[in-house]
Amino acid sequence: MCIFCKIVDGEIPSNKVLEDDNFIAFHDINPTAPIHVLVIPKEHIESFSDVDADLMAKMTPFIQDVVKKLGLDESGYRLVTNIGSDGGQEINHLHFHILGGGKLIWKHYQESDPKRSI
Ligand code: 5GP
Ligand code: ZN
């Protein structure tokens, strides 16, 4: 079972922000912004590439509610999902990062493999 499925099951504790029948939002264990929250579906879905439109339609208002609860709706925030190897996805259970609480930098590409180019 993946780490996030264990969080859904309560096997691994998490600092929850909001939960409903389909989704959980909890604080990232290793925050990279003053506020860094993850939103996951309770169902194990590998990544954004695998999610169906019905679940995404439900996820949208849930994420908007989390943003409001965090008080980021006025100040702004970043919503990110990493997909696969080049996307930097470490946990293969769909999750959206909500980042905020201060000005965020915007830098994406690191040339770590000289054999590859964009
Ligand atoms: P990814 O790189 O897959 O987009 O993001 C995975 C995120 O999950 C990382 O930001 C990492 O800090 C977070 N994370 C990994 N393990 C745990 C955990 O056990 N609990 C919590 N709350 N966050 C985790
Ligand atoms: Zn999972």
XYZ file of C-alpha atoms and ligand atoms in Angstrom:
143
model
C 0.000 0.000 0.000
C 1.373 3.471 -0.868
C 2.183 6.124 1.765
C -0.861 8.242 0.917
C -3.197 5.220 1.040
C -1.781 4.626 4.538
C -2.632 8.236 5.412
C -6.187 7.649 4.120
C -6.420 4.528 6.317
C -4.998 6.374 9.345
C -2.027 3.991 9.482
C 0.275 7.002 9.051
C -0.795 10.117 10.959
C -1.295 13.421 9.142
C -2.086 16.987 10.054
C -5.462 17.291 8.346
C -6.951 20.532 7.044
C -10.178 19.197 5.532
C -11.751 15.851 4.679
C -14.894 14.636 2.934
C -16.062 11.302 1.490
C -13.685 11.474 -1.466
C -10.691 13.646 -0.524
C -8.283 14.601 2.258
C -6.142 17.725 2.572
C -3.193 17.633 4.964
C 0.003 19.592 5.604
C 3.105 18.434 3.716
C 5.668 16.831 6.037
C 8.477 18.776 4.357
C 6.995 22.186 3.475
C 8.649 24.249 0.741
C 6.515 27.351 1.383
C 5.062 28.938 4.554
C 1.845 27.067 3.751
C 2.191 23.748 1.916
C -0.812 21.474 1.860
C -1.453 18.332 -0.192
C -4.867 17.323 -1.512
C -5.408 13.673 -2.410
C -8.310 11.510 -3.497
C -9.024 8.674 -1.044
C -9.022 6.292 -3.985
C -5.554 5.236 -5.190
C -5.066 6.947 -8.553
C -1.481 7.065 -9.827
C -1.414 10.586 -11.215
C -3.333 13.331 -13.011
C -2.963 11.285 -16.217
C -5.231 8.601 -14.760
C -7.962 10.629 -13.052
C -11.407 10.754 -14.629
C -13.343 13.920 -15.300
C -16.069 13.135 -12.732
C -13.602 12.883 -9.847
C -11.758 16.030 -10.998
C -15.082 17.874 -11.124
C -15.604 16.956 -7.456
C -12.002 17.724 -6.540
C -12.178 21.300 -7.831
C -14.646 22.680 -5.227
C -12.893 20.648 -2.514
C -9.557 22.310 -3.338
C -11.277 25.723 -3.435
C -12.703 25.061 0.054
C -9.237 24.092 1.351
C -7.775 27.300 -0.107
C -10.449 29.359 1.676
C -9.871 27.489 4.936
C -6.153 28.255 4.664
C -6.986 31.941 4.027
C -5.150 31.982 0.685
C -8.045 32.949 -1.589
C -7.302 36.706 -1.350
C -3.486 36.629 -1.309
C -3.038 34.023 -4.036
C -1.352 30.658 -4.080
C 0.027 28.023 -6.427
C -1.692 24.755 -7.301
C 0.661 22.110 -8.698
C 0.568 18.437 -9.507
C 3.766 16.642 -10.482
C 3.402 13.810 -12.963
C 5.882 11.007 -13.552
C 9.647 11.019 -13.620
C 10.362 14.289 -15.425
C 7.561 15.953 -13.464
C 9.351 15.074 -10.222
C 6.534 12.935 -8.825
C 7.840 11.058 -5.788
C 4.615 9.544 -4.493
C 2.591 7.711 -7.118
C -0.789 8.627 -5.663
C -2.399 11.694 -7.263
C -1.890 14.818 -5.160
C -2.157 18.536 -5.661
C 0.246 20.825 -3.819
C -1.275 24.065 -2.512
C 1.594 26.482 -1.891
C 1.250 29.943 -0.407
C 1.701 32.240 2.552
C 4.389 34.341 0.801
C 5.744 35.304 -2.622
C 6.640 32.168 -4.539
C 9.512 31.779 -6.973
C 8.868 30.395 -10.456
C 11.688 28.212 -11.722
C 11.239 24.803 -13.258
C 14.075 23.385 -15.218
C 17.347 22.013 -13.925
C 19.816 20.628 -16.457
C 20.913 17.621 -14.435
C 21.260 15.221 -17.354
C 23.433 16.684 -20.155
C 22.357 13.875 -22.506
C 18.780 15.195 -22.473
C 17.552 18.483 -23.789
C 14.110 20.025 -23.821
P 5.706 14.834 -5.143
O 7.188 15.058 -5.243
O 5.335 13.393 -5.337
O 4.903 15.768 -6.006
O 5.300 15.253 -3.683
C 5.268 14.375 -2.611
C 5.146 15.215 -1.355
O 4.738 14.373 -0.309
C 6.458 15.877 -0.938
O 6.289 17.290 -0.879
C 6.738 15.274 0.437
O 7.290 16.189 1.345
C 5.356 14.808 0.871
N 5.352 13.645 1.776
C 6.063 12.483 1.616
N 5.778 11.621 2.605
C 4.879 12.246 3.412
C 4.214 11.841 4.621
O 4.379 10.751 5.137
N 3.363 12.751 5.175
C 3.146 13.984 4.615
N 2.291 14.793 5.255
N 3.748 14.383 3.480
C 4.608 13.527 2.882
Zn -2.210 5.244 -2.755
